[in-house]
CSV table of C-alpha atoms in Angstrom, one decimal:
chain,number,residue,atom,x,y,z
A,74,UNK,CA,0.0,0.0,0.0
A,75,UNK,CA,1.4,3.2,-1.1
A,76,UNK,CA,1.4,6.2,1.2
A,77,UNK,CA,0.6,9.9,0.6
A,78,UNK,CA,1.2,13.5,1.9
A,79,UNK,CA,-1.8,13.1,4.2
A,80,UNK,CA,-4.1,11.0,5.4
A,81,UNK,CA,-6.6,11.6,2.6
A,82,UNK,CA,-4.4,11.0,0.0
A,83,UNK,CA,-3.3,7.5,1.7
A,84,UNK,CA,-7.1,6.3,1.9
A,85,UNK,CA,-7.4,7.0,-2.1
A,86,UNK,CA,-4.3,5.4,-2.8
A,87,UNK,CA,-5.2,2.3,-0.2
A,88,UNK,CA,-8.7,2.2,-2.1
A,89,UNK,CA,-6.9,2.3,-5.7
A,90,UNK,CA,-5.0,-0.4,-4.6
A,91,UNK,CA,-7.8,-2.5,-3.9
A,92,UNK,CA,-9.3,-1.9,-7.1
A,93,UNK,CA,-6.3,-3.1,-8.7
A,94,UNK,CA,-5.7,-6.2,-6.7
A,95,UNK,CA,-9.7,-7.3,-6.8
A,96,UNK,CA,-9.3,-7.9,-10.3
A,97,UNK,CA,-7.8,-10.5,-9.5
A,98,UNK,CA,-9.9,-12.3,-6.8
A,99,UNK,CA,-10.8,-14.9,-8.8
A,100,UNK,CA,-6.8,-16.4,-8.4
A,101,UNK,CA,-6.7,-15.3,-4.9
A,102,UNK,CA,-9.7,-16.9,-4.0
A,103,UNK,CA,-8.2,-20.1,-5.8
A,104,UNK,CA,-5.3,-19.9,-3.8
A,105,UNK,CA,-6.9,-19.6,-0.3
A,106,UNK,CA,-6.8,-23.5,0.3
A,107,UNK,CA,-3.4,-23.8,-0.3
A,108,UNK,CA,-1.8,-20.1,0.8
A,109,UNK,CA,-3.3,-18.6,3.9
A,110,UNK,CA,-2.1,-15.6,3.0
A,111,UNK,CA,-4.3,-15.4,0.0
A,112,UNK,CA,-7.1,-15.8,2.8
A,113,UNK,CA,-5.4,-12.1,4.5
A,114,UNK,CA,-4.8,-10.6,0.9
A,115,UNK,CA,-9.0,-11.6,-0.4
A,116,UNK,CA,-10.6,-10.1,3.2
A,117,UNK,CA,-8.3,-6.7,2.6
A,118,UNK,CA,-9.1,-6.3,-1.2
A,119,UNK,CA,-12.8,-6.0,0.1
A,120,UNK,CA,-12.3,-4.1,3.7
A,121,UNK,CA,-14.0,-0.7,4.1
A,122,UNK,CA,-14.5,-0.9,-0.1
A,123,UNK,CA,-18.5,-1.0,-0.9
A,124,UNK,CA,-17.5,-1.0,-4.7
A,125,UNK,CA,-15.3,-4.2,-4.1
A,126,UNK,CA,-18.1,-5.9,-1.9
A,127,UNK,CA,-20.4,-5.4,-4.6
A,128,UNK,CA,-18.4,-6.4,-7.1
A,129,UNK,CA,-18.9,-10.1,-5.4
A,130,UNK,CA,-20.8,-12.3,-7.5
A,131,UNK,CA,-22.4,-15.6,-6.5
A,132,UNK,CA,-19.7,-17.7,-8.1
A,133,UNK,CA,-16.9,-15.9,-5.6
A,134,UNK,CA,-19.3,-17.1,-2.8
A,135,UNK,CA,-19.8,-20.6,-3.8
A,136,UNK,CA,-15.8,-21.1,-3.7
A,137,UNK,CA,-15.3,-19.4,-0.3
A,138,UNK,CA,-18.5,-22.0,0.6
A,139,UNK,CA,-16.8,-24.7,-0.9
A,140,UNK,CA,-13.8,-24.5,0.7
A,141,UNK,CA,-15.6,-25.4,3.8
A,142,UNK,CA,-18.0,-27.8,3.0
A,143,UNK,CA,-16.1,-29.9,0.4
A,144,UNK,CA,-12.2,-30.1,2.0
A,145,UNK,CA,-13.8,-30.1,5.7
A,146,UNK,CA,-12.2,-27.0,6.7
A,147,UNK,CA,-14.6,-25.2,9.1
A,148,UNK,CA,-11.7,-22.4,9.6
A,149,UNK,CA,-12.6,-19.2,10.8
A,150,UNK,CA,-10.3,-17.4,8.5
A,151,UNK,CA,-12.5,-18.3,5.5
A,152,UNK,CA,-15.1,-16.6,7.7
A,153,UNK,CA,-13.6,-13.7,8.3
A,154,UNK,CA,-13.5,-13.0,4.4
A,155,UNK,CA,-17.5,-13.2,4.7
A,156,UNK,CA,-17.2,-11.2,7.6
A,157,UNK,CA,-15.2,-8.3,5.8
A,158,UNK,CA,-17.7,-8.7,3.1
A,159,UNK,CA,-20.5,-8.5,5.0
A,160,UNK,CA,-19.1,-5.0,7.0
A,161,UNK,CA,-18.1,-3.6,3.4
A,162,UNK,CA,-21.2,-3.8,2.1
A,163,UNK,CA,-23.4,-0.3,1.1
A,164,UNK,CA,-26.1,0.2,4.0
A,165,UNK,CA,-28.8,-0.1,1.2
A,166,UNK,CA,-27.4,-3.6,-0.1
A,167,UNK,CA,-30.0,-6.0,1.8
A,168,UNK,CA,-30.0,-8.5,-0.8
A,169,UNK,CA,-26.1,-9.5,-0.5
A,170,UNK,CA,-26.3,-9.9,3.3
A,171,UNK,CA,-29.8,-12.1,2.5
A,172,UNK,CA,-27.6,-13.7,-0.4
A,173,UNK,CA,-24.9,-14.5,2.2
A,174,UNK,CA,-27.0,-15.8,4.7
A,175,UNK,CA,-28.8,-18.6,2.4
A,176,UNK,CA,-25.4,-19.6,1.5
A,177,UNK,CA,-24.7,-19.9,4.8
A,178,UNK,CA,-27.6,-22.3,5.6
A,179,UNK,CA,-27.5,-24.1,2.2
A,180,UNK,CA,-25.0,-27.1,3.1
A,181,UNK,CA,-26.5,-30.2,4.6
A,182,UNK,CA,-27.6,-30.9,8.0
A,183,UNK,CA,-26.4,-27.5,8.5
A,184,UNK,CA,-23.0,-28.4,8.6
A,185,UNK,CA,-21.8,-24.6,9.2
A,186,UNK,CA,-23.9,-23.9,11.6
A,187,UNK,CA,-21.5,-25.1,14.5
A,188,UNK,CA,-23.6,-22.9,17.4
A,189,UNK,CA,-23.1,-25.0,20.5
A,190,UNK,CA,-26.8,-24.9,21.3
A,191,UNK,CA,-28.4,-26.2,24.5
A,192,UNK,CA,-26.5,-27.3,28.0
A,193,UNK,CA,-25.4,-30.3,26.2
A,194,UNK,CA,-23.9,-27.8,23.5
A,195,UNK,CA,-22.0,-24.8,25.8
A,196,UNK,CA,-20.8,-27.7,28.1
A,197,UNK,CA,-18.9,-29.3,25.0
A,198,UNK,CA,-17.7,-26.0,23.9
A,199,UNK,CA,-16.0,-25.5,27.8
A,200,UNK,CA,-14.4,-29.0,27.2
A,201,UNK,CA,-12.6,-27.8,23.7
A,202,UNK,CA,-11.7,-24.5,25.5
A,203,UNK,CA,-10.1,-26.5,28.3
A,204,UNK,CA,-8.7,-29.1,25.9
A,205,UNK,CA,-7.1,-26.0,23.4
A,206,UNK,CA,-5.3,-24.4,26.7
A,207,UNK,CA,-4.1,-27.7,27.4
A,208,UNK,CA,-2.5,-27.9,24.2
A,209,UNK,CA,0.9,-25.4,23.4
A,210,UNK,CA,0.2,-25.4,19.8
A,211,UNK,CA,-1.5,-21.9,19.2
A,212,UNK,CA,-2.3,-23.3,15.8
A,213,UNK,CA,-4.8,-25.5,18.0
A,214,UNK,CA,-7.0,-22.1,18.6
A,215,UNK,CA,-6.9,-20.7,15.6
A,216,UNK,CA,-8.3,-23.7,13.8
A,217,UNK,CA,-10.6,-25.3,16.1
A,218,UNK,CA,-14.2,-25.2,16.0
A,219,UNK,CA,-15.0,-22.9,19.0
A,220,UNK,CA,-12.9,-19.9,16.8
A,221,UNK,CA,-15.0,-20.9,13.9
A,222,UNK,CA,-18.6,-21.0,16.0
A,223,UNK,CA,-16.8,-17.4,17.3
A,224,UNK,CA,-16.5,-16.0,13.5
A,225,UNK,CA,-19.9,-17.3,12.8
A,226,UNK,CA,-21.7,-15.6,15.3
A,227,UNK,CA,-20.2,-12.2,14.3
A,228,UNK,CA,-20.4,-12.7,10.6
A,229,UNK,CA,-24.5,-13.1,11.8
A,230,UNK,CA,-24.8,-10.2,13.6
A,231,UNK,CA,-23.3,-8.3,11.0
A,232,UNK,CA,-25.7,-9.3,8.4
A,233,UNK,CA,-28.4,-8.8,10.9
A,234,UNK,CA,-27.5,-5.3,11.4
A,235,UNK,CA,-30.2,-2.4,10.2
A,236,UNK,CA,-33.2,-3.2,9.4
A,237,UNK,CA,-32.5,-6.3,7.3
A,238,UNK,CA,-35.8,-8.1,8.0
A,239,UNK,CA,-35.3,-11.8,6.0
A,240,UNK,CA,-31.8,-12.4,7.4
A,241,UNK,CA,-33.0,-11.1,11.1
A,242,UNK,CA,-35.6,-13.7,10.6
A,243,UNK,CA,-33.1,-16.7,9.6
A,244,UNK,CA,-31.1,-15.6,12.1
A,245,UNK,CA,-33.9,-15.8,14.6
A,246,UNK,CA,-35.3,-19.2,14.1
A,247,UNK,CA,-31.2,-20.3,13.7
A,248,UNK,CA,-30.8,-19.2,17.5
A,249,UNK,CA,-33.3,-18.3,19.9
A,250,UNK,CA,-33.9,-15.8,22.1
A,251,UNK,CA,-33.2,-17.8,24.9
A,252,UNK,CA,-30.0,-19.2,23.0
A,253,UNK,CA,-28.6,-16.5,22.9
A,254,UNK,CA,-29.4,-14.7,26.0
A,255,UNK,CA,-27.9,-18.6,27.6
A,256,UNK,CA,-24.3,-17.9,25.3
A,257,UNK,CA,-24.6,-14.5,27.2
A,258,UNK,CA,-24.5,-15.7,30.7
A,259,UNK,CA,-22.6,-18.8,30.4
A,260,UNK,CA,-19.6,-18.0,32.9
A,261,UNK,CA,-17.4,-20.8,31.1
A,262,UNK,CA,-17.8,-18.8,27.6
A,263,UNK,CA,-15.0,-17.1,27.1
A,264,UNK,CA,-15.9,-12.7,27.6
A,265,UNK,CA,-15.0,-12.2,23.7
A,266,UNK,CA,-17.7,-14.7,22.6
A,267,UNK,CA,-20.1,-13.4,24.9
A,268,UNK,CA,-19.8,-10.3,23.8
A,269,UNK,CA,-20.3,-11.2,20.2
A,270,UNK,CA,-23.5,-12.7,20.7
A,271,UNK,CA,-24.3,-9.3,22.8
A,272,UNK,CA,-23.9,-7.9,19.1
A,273,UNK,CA,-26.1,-10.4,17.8
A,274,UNK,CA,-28.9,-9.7,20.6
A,275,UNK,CA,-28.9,-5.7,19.4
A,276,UNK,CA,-28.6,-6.6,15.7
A,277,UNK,CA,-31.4,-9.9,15.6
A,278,UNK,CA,-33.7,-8.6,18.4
A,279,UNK,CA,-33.6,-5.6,19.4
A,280,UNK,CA,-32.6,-3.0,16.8
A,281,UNK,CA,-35.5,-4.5,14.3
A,282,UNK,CA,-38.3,-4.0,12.4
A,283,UNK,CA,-40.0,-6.9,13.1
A,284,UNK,CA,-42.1,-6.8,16.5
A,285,UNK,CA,-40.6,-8.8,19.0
A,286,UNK,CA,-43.1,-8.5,21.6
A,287,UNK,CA,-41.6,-10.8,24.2
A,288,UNK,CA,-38.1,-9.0,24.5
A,289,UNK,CA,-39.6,-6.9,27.8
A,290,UNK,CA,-41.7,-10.0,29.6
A,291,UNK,CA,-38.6,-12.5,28.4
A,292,UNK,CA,-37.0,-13.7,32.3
A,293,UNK,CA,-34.0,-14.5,29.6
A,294,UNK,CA,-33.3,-10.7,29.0
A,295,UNK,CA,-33.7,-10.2,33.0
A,296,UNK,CA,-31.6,-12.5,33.4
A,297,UNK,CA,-28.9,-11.0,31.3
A,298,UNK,CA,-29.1,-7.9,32.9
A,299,UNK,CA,-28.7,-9.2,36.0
A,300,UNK,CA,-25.6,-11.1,35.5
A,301,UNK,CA,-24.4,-7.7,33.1
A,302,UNK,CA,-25.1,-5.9,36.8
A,303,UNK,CA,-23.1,-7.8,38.4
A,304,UNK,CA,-20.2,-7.9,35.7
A,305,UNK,CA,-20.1,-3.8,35.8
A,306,UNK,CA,-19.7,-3.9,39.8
A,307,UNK,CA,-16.9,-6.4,39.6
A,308,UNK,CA,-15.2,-3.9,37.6
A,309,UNK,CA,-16.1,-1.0,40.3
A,310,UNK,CA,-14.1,-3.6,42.7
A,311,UNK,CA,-11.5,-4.2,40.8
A,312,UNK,CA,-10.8,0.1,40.3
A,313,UNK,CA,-11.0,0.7,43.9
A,314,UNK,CA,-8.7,-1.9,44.7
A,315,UNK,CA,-10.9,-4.9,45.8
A,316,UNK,CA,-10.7,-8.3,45.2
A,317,UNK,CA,-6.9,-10.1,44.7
A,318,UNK,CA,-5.3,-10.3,41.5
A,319,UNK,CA,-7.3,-12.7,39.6
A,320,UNK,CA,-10.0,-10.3,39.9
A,321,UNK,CA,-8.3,-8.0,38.1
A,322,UNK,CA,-7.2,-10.1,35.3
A,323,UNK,CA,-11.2,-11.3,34.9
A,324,UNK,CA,-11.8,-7.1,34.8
A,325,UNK,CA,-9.3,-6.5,32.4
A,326,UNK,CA,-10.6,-9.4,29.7
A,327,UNK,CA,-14.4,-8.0,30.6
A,328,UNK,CA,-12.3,-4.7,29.0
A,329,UNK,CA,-10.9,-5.7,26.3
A,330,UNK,CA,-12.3,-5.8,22.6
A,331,UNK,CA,-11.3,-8.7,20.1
A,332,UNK,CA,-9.8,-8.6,17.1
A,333,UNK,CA,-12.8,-8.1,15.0
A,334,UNK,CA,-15.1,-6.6,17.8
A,335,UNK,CA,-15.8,-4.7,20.9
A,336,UNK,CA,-15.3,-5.7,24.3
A,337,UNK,CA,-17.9,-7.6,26.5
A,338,UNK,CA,-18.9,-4.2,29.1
A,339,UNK,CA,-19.0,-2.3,25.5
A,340,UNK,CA,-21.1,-4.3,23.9
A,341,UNK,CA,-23.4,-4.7,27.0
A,342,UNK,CA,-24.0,-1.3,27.4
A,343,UNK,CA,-24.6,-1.0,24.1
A,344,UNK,CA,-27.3,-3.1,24.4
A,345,UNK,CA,-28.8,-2.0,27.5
A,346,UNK,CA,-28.8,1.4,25.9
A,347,UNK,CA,-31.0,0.2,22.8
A,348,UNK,CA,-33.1,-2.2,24.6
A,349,UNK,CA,-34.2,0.9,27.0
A,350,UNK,CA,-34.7,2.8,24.6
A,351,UNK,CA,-36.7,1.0,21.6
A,352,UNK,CA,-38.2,-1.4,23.9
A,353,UNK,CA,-38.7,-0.7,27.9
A,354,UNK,CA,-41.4,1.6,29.0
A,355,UNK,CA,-41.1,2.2,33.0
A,356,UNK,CA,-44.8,2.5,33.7
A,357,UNK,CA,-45.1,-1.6,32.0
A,358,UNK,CA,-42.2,-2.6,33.8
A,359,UNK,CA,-42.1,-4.7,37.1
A,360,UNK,CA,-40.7,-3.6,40.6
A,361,UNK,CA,-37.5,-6.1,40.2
A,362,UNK,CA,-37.5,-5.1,36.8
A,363,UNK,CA,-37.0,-1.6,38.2
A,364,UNK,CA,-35.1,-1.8,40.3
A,365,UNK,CA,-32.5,-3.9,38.9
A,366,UNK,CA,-32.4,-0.7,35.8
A,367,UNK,CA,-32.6,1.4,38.8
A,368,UNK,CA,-28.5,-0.3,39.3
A,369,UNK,CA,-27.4,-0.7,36.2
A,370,UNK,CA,-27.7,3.2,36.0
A,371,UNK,CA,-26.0,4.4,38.6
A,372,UNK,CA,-22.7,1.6,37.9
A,373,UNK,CA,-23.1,3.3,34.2
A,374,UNK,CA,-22.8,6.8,35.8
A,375,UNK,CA,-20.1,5.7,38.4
A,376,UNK,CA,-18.0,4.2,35.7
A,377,UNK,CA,-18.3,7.5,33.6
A,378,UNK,CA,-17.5,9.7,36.6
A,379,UNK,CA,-14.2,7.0,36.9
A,380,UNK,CA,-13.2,7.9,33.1
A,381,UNK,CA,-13.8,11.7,33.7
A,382,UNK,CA,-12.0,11.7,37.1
A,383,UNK,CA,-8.9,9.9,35.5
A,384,UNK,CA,-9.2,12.4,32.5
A,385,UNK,CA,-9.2,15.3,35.3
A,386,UNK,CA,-5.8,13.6,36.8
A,387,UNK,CA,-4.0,12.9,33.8
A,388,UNK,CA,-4.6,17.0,32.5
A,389,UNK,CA,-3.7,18.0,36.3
A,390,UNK,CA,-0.6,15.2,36.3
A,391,UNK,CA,0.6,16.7,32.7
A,392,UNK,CA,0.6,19.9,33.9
A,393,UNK,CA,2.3,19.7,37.0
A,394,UNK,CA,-0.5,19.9,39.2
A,395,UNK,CA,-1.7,17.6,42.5
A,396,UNK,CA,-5.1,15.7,41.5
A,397,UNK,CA,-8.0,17.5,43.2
A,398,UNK,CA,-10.3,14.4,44.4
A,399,UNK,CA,-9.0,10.5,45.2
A,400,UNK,CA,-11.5,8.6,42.6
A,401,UNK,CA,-10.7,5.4,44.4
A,402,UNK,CA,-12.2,6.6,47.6
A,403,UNK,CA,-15.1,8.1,46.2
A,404,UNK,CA,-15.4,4.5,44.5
A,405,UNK,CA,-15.4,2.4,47.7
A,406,UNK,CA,-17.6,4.6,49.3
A,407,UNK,CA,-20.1,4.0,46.4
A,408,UNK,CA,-19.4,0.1,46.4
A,409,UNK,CA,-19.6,-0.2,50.1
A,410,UNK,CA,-23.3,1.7,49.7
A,411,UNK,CA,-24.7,-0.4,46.7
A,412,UNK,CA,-23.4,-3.7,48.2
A,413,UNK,CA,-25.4,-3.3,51.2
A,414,UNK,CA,-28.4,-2.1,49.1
A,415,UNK,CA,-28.0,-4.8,46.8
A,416,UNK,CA,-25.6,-7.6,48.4
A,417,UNK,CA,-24.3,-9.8,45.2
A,418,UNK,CA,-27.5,-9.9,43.1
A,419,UNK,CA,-27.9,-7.6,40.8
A,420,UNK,CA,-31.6,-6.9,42.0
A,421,UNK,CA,-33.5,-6.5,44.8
């Protein structure tokens, strides 16, 4: 990629470039199941480039298909070229997302569909994860199916995303409500995952134009926001300087985003956000229902107050100055209040 006198010129020159080099996806896409870095050179060509996504006929989706279906290899890198494809597509473009969905579903038995569904299905899913960090090999993780079932679930939401009606209803009656709000609070699924299938909770159910009238009386989306509660004031711990070091560590993973996505606290709020919004009206809503909103609000606010206290310390650090307030004690004085009022459970 060539590089310009600004950052402008740079993004032209990075978009020429893919023009160029899409011409000929064809060959790359034949070389993908013997290179894997044809896999990293087809998922650039069509990154950020709507003209390239377009460009994608169904014969370039049957081989990236077939390449998992016929030779076995459920690989998540072949996903992540859907997955690029899918984000590159034009906002308008519902009929490629549909396109890429039936392809999706079209092999037997639903051979790509590797979800983990039901107990029986997260508890097999714990077993691999155990089994990969067992095994040395990092080439174990990358190729295994719980990377793939990862890829798979983001490539979903981002089809789903909008207001893509036909692929939000696949998607749907693929995973449940319940599925997904399950994946959500399965403590043995690692945060990243989790937080993908947050994404696909906003994308499927909640930011739709379908009516799903169940989301508010659903004890599976309670459920999830009690457990999210309790996530958020681990973290309130964990900055005042609770809890011993694993603690921390378990904070720091809620923290941080993927590769190809945001974190798990992220996408959580991002979907409390919506779901208030679009979908909870107070005066319909419960008393536990209440009050367990009534918490998640004021761990949002604390945890904003944190960011804009450490903002105010860094500016007063930078120039010289002695911070004006301790955040931490404010914190545990906050903690201390909201554990009594709410000891462990994320609701009254």
């Amino acid at each position: 990629v060539g590089s310009g006198g600004g950052m402008g010129t740079q993004v032209v020159i990075e978009a020429e470039n893919q023009v160029a080099v899409f011409a000929y996806f064809d060959l790359i896409l034949d070389h993908m199941a013997r290179v894997r870095k044809a896999t990293t050179c087809a998922r650039i060509v069509l990154e950020s480039n709507p003209a390239n996504c377009s460009a994608v006929t169904d014969a370039h989706l049957d081989k990236i298909i077939n390449l998992m279906v016929e030779g076995s290899a459920r690989y998540s890198w072949y996903i992540d070229v859907l997955l690029s494809l899918a984000r590159g597509l034009p906002d308008a473009d519902s009929k490629s997302a549909l396109k890429i969905m039936r392809k999706m579903l079209g092999p037997a038995n639903g051979f790509l569909l590797v979800l983990y569904s039901g107990t029986a299905g997260r508890e097999r899913r714990a077993r691999e994860l155990a089994a990969q960090q067992l095994d040395s090999s990092k080439l174990v993780g990358e190729t295994g199916m719980v990377a793939f079932h990862h890829a798979l679930v983001q490539l979903f939401a981002e089809l789903s995303s909008g207001l893509n009606n036909e692929v939000e209803m696949l998607v749907q009656s693929i995973i449940p409500l319940h599925e997904v709000c399950a994946h959500i609070c399965d403590a043995f699924c690692p945060y990243a995952i989790r937080a993908s299938f947050f994404v696909l909770l906003v994308e499927s159910y909640t930011v739709t134009a379908l009516k799903v009238q169940t989301l508010v009386q659903s004890p599976a989306i309670w459920q999830v926001l009690a457990i999210f509660n309790s996530e958020l004031r681990s973290i309130l711990e964990s900055i005042a300087n609770h809890g011993d070091e694993e603690d921390a560590k378990q904070s720091a993973l809620k923290l941080q985003p993927s590769m190809k996505g945001p974190s798990f606290i992220e996408a959580g709020l991002w979907f409390c956000i919506t779901f208030l919004h679009k979908h909870a009206a107070i005066d319909t809503l419960q008393a536990d229902h209440k009050s367990c909103l009534y918490f998640l609000e004021r761990v949002s606010k604390r945890l904003i107050n944190i960011e804009k206290a450490r903002d105010r310390a860094a500016i007063d650090r930078n120039a010289g100055k002695r911070p004006a307030i301790n955040p931490d004690r404010e914190t545990n004085n906050v903690i201390e209040r909201d554990s009594r009022q709410f000891n462990g459970k994320g609701e009254r």
